[in-house]
Short mmCIF file of C-alpha atoms in Angstrom, two decimals:
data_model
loop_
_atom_site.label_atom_id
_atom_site.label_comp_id
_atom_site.label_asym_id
_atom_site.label_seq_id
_atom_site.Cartn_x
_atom_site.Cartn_y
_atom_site.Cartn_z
CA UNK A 1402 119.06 173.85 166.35
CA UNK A 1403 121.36 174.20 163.84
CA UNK A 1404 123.09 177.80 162.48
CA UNK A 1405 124.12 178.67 159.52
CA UNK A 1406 125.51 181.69 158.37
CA UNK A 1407 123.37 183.06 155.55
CA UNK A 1408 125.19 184.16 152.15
CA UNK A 1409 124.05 187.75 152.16
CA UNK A 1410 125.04 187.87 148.12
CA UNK A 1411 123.08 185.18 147.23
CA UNK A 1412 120.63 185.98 144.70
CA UNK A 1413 117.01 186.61 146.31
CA UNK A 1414 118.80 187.69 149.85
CA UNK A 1415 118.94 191.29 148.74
CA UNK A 1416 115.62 191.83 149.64
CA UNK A 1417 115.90 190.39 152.81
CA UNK A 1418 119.19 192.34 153.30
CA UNK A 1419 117.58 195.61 152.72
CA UNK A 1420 115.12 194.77 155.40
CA UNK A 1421 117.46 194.28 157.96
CA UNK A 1422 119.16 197.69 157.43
CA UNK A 1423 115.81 199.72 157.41
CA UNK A 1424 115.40 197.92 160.63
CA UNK A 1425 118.71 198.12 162.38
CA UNK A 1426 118.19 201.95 161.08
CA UNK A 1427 114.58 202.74 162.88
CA UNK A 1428 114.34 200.63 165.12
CA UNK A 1429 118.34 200.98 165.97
CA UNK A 1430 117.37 203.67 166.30
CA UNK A 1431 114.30 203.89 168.81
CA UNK A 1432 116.22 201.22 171.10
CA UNK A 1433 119.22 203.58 171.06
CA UNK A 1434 117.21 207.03 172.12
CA UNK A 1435 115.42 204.71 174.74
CA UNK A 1436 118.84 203.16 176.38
CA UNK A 1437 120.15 206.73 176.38
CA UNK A 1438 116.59 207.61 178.40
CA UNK A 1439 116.97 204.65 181.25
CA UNK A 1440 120.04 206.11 181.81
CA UNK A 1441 119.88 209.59 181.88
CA UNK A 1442 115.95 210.21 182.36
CA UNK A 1443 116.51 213.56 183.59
CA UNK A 1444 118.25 215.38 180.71
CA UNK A 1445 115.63 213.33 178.40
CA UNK A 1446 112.52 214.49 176.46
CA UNK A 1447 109.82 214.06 177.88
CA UNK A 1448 111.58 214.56 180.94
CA UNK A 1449 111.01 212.82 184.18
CA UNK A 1450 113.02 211.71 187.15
CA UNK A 1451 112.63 208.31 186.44
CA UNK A 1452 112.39 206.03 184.19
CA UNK A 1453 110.60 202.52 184.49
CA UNK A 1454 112.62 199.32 182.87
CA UNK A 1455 109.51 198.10 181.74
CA UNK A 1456 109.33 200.14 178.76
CA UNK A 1457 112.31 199.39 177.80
CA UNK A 1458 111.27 195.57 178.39
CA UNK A 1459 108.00 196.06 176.36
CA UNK A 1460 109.66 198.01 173.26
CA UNK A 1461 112.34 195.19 173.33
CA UNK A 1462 109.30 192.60 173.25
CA UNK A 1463 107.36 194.84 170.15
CA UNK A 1464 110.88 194.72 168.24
CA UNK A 1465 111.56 190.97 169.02
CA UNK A 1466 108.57 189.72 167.70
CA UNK A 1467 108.45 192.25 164.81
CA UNK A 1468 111.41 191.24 163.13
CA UNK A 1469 110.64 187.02 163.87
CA UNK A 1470 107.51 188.49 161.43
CA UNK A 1471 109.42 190.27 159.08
CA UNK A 1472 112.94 188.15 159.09
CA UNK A 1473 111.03 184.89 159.04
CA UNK A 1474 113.95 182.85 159.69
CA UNK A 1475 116.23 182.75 162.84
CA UNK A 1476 119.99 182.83 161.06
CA UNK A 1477 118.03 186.47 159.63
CA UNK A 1478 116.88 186.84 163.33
CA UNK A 1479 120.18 186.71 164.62
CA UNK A 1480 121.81 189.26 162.04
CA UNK A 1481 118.93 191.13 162.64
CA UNK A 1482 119.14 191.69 166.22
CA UNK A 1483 122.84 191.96 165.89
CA UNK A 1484 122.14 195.03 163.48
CA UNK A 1485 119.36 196.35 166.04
CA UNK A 1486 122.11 196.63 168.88
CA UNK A 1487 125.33 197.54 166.98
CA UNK A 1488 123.08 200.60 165.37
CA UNK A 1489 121.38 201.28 169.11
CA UNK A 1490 124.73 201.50 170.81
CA UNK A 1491 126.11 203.72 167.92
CA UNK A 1492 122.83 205.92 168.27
CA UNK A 1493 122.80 206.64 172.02
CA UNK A 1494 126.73 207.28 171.69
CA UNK A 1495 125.53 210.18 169.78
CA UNK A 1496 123.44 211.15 171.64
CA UNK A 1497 125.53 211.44 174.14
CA UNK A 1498 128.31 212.86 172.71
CA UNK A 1499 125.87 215.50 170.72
CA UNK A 1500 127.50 218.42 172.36
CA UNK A 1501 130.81 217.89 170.71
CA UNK A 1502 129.15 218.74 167.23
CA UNK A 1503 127.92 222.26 168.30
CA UNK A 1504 130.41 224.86 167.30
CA UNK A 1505 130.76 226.69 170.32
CA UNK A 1506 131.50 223.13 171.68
CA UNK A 1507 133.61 221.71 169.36
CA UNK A 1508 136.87 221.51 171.28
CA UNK A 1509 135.14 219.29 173.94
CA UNK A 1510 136.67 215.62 174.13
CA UNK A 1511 133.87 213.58 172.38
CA UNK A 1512 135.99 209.97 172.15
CA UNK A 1513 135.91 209.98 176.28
CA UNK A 1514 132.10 210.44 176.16
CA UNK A 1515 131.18 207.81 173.80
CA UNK A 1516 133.46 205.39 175.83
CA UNK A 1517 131.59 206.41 179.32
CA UNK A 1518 128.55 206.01 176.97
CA UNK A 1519 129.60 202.46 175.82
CA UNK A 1520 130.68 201.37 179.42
CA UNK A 1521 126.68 202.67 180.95
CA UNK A 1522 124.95 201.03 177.99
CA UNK A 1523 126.87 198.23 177.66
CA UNK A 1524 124.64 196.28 180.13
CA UNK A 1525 121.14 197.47 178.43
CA UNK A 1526 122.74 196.72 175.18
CA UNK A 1527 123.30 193.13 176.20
CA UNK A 1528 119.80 192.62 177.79
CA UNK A 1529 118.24 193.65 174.37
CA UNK A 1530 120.47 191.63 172.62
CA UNK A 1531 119.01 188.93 174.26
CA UNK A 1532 115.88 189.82 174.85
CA UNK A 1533 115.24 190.66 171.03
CA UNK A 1534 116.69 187.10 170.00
CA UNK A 1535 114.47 185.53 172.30
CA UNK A 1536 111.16 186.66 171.18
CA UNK A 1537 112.51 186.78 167.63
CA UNK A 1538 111.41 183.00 168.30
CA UNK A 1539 107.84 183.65 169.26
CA UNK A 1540 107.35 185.88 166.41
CA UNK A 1541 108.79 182.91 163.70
CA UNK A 1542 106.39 180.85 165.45
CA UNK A 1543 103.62 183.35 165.03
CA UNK A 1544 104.30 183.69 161.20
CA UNK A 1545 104.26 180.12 160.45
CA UNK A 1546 101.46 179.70 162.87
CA UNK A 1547 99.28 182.35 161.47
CA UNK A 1548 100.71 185.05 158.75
CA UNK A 1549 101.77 182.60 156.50
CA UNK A 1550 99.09 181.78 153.63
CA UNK A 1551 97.43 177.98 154.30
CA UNK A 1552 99.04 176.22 152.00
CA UNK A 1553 96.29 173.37 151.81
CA UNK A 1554 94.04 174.84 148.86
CA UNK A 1555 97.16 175.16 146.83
CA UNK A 1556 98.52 171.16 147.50
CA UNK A 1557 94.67 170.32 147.13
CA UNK A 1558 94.68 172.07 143.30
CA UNK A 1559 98.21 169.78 142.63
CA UNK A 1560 96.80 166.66 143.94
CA UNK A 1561 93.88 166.97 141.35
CA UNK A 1562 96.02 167.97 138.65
CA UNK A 1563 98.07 165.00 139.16
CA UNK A 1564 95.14 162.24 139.31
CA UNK A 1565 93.98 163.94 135.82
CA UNK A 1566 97.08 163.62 134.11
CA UNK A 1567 97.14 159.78 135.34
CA UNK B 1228 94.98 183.14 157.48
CA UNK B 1229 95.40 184.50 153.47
CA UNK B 1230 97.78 186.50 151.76
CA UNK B 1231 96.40 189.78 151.71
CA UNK B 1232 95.73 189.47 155.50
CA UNK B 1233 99.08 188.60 156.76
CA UNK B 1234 100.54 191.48 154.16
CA UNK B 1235 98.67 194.17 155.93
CA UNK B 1236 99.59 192.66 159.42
CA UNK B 1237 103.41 192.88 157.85
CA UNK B 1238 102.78 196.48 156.96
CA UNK B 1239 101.42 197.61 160.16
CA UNK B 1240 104.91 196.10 161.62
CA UNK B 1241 106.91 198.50 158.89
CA UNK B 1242 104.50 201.46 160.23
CA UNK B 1243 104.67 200.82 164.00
CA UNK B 1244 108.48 200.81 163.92
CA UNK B 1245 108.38 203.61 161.28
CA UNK B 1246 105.97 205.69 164.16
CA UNK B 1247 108.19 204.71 166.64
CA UNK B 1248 111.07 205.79 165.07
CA UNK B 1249 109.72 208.79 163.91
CA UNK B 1250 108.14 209.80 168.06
CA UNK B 1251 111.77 208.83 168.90
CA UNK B 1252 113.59 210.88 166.59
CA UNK B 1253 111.52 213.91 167.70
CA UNK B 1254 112.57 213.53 171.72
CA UNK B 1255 116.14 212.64 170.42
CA UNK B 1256 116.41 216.09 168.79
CA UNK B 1257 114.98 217.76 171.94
CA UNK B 1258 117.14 215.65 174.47
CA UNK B 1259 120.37 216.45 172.21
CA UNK B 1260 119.59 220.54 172.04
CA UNK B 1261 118.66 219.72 175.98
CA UNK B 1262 122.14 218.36 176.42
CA UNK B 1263 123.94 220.27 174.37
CA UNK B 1264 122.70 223.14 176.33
CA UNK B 1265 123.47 221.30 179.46
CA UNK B 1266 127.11 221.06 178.10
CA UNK B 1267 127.28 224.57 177.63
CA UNK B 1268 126.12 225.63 180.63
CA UNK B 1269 128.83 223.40 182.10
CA UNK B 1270 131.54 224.12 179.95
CA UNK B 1271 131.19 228.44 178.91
CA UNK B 1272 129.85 229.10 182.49
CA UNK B 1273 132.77 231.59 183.88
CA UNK B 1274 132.65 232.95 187.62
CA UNK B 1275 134.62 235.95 188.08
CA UNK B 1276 135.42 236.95 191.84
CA UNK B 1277 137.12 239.89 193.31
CA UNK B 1278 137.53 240.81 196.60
CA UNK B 1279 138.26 244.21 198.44
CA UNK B 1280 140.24 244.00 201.75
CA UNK B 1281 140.44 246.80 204.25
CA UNK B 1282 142.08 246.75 207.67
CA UNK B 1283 140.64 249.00 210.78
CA UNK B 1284 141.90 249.74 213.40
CA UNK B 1285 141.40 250.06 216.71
CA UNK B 1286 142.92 254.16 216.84
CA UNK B 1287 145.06 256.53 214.69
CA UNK B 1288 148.40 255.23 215.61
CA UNK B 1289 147.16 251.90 213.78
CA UNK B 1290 148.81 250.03 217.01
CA UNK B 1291 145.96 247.22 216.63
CA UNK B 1292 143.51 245.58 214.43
CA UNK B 1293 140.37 246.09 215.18
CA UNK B 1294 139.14 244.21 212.51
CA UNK B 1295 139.36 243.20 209.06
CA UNK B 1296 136.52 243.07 206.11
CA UNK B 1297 136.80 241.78 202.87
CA UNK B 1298 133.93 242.27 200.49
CA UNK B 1299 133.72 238.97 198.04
CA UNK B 1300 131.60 239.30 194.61
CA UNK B 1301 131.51 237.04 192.45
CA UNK B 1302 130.06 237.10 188.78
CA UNK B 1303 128.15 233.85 187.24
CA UNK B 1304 127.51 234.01 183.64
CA UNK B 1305 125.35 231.83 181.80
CA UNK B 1306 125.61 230.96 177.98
CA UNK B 1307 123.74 228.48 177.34
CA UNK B 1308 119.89 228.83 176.76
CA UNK B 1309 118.56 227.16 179.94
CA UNK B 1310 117.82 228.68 183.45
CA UNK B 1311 120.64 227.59 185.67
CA UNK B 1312 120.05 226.56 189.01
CA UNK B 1313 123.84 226.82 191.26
CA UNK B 1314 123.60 225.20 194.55
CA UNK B 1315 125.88 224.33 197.33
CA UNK B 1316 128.47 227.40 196.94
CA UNK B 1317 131.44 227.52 199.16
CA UNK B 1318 133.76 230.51 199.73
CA UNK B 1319 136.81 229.97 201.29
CA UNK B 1320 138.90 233.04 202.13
CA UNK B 1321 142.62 232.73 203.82
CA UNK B 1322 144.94 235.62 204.40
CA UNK B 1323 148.52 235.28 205.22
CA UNK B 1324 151.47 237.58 205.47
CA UNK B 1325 154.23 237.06 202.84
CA UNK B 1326 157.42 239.69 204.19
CA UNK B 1327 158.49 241.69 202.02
CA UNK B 1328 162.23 241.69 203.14
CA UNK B 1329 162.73 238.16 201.43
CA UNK B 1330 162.96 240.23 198.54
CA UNK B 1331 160.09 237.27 196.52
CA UNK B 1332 158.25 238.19 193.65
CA UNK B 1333 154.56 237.73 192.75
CA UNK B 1334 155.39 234.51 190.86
CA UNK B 1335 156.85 233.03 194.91
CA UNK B 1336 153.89 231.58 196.24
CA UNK B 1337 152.63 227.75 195.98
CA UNK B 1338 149.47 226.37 196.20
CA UNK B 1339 150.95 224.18 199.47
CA UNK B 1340 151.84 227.79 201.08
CA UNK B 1341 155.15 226.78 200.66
CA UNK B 1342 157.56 229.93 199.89
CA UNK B 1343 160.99 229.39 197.85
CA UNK B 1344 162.88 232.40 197.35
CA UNK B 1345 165.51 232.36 194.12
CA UNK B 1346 168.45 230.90 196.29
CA UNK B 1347 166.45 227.98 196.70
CA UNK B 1348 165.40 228.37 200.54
CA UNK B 1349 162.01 227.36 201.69
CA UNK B 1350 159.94 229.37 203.98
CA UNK B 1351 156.61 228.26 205.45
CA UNK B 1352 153.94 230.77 206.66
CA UNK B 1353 151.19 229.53 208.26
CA UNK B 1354 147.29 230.43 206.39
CA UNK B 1355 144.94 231.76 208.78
CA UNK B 1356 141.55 230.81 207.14
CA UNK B 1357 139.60 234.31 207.89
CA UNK B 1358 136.63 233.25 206.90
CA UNK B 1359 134.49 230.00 205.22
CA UNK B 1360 130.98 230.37 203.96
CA UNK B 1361 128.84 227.16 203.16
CA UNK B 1362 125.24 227.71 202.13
CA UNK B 1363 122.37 225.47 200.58
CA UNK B 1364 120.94 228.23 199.18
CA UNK B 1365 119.97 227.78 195.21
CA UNK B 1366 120.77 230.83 192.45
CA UNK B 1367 118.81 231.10 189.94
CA UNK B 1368 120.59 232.49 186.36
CA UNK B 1369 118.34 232.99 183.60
CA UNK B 1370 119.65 232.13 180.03
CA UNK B 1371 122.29 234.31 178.84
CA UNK B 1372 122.68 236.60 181.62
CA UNK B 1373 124.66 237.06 184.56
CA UNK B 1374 124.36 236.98 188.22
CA UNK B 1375 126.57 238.97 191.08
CA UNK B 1376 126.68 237.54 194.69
CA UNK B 1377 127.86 239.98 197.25
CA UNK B 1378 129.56 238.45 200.24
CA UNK B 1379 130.73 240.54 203.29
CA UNK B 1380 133.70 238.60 205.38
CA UNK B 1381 134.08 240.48 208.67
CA UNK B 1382 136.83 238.78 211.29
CA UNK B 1383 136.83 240.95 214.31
CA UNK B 1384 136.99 240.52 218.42
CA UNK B 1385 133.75 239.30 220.28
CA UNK B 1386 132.33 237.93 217.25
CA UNK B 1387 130.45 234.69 217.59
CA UNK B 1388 133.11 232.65 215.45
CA UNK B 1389 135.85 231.50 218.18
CA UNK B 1390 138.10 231.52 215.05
CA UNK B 1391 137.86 234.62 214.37
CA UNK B 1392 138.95 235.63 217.54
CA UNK B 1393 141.58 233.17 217.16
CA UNK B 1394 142.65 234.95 213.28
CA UNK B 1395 142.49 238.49 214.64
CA UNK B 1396 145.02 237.42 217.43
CA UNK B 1397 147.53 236.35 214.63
CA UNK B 1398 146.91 239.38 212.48
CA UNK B 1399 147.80 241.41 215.20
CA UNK B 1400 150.91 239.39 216.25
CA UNK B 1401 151.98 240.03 212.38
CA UNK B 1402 151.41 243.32 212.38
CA UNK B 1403 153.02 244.27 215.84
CA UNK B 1404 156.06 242.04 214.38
CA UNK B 1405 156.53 243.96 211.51
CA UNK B 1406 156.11 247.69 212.87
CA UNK B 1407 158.92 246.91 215.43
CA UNK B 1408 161.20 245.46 212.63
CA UNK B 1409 160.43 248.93 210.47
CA UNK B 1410 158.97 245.73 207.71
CA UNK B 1411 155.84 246.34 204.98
CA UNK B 1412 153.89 243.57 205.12
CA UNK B 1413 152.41 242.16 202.12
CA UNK B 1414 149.02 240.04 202.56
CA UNK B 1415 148.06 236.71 200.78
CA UNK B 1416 144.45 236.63 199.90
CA UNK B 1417 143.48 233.14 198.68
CA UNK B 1418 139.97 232.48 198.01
CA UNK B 1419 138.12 229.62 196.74
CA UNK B 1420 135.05 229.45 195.36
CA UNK B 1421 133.04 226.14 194.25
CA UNK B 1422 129.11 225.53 192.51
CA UNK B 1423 127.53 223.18 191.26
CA UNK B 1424 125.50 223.22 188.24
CA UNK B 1425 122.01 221.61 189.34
CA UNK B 1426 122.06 218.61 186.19
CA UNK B 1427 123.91 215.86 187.37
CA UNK B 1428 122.51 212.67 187.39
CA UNK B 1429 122.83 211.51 191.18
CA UNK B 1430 123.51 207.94 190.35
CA UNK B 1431 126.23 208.55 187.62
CA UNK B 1432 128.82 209.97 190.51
CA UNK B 1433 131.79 210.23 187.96
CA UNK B 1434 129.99 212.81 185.96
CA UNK B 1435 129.60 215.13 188.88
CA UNK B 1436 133.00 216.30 188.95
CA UNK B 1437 133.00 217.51 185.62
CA UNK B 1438 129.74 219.97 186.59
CA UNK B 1439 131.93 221.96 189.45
CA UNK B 1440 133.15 224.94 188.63
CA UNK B 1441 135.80 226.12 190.78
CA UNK B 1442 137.22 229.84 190.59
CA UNK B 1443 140.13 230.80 192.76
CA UNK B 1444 141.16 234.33 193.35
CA UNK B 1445 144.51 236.34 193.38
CA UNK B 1446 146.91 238.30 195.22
CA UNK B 1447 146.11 240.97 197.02
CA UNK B 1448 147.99 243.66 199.00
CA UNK B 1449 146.61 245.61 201.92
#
């Protein structure tokens, strides 16, 4: 299959472009909050003792084969799910390092956090990188399949037009 | 499939990840005041000990020890707005005698026990550990309040502790020492204490250190 990088100027791409930061934004953000919970399930709401991978693993499915819907293409995909994880990783660093912003707080070291941070997510963040580009397929394949409007009726319409104007 | 049906199937996909995000956001603000909390309790958590020494002894002429007692209490405050829960406390008590003819400030002891008077000559004086207190038992703090722990060290003869058998024997040996040299003995109290804040992930073991809290105490002169 063959890449190309997509002119994100272009005329027409804006749109497209817009999408992809709402959804590295929410669900950047979801994927972030939940990376931050499979690793520290304890000082998470709601909070448990444990947390199951399999969340994780469904969410990452839901997100995959949202944005092959919405993206439609798999160069968009790919920026897509690049988005998804950069903003994830930079939302669970936050998280993390959330302490450092309250005032009583403020003199904590918040640069050595979001590295630990990095270093424990680091492994998640790779698994949805890849798990998000993977299913990005099977959504594509669903919207051709089945979102995208039959374009029979339309080509039937043309075909007639043309055998009048012979 | 036609247009207006794959547009509303496109627009539940913007509202799923919208709810999502929105469920999300709501546990993220609880974790982070959670946390933050967390990292309050960890970093403004003080303990404040003190301890009060006393010698007996055995009659008037103050010949022998009978034995020694040392009351320990120790303060835990609690800033943050979560109930604390401190486990696995340790109290480690040594005394030591530090004569007072080597003419050595306050500022002369090491951590090591090592002594070094101004002309530069190192004297070693061996710690008798008087007393060492383990327990799993759990405090409880309540947000923004504080806790005192009473702890009463008693090293005396026939007690079940061999040790302290072993500690009164030295005391004595000290104290005989210095009444026949006409020398005032000065005592070393070193005590230290260690909790743990009840928070830490079990798995993560490089974030436990950073939830002990460890308090040591000061001089002391009987």
């Amino acid at each position: 299959m063959k890449f190309e990088v997509p002119n994100i100027l272009a005329t027409g791409k804006v749109n497209i472009l817009l999408k992809i930061i709402a959804l590295s934004i929410f669900s950047g953000f979801s994927l972030g909050y939940l990376i931050f919970y499979s690793i520290f399930p304890e000082l998470s709401a709601p909070f448990q003792n444990e947390f199951s991978s399999l969340y994780l693993i469904l969410v990452l499915v839901i997100i995959g084969i949202i944005i092959g819907i919405l993206l439609e293409e798999i160069e968009w995909c790919l920026v897509g799910t690049l988005g998804i994880v950069a903003s994830a990783a930079l939302f669970s660093s936050l998280i993390f390092s959330s302490p450092g912003m309250s005032g009583e707080l403020i003199s904590l070291d918040v640069s050595s956090d979001i590295f630990m941070m990095i270093r424990l997510s680091l492994p998640h963040a790779i698994m949805s990188f890849i798990v998000i580009f993977l299913i990005s397929f099977f959504g594509i394949h669903l919207n051709d399949t089945y979102l995208t409007p039959d374009p029979r009726p339309f080509k039937e319409w043309e075909d007639r037009n043309e055998e009048r104007s012979e | 499939m036609n247009e207006r049906s794959s547009s509303r199937i496109r627009k539940f996909c913007w509202a799923f990840i919208i709810s999502i995000f929105l469920v999300t956001m709501t546990f993220s603000i609880m974790t982070m005041d959670n946390y933050t909390q967390i990292a309050k309790a960890k970093h403004l958590t003080t303990v404040e000990l003190d301890m009060e020494p006393e010698i007996f002894y055995v009659d008037d002429n103050q010949d022998d020890i009978d034995h020694v007692t040392v009351l320990a209490s120790f303060t835990i405050s609690n800033p943050s707005n979560m109930r604390l829960s401190i486990w696995t406390l340790s109290c480690l008590v040594y005394l030591r005698d530090l004569p007072a003819e080597n003419g050595l400030n306050a500022s002369r002891a090491s951590r090591d026990l090592t002594i070094k008077t101004s002309d530069g000559v190192q004297y070693y004086y061996g710690a008798l550990k008087a007393y060492e207190f383990y327990t799993d038992k759990v405090i409880h703090i309540e947000p923004n309040s504080n806790v005192t722990e009473y702890l009463m060290l008693e090293v005396g003869l026939g007690d079940r502790d061999v040790n302290d058998d072993r500690t009164l024997m030295v005391l004595n040996d000290i104290h005989d020492h210095s009444s026949e040299n006409d020398l005032e003995l000065e005592w070393y109290g070193y005590a230290r204490l260690i909790i743990f804040i009840d928070d830490i992930p079990k798995e993560y073991g490089a974030l436990s250190d950073s939830h002990v809290i460890i308090r040591e105490a000061r001089w002391w002169s009987l």
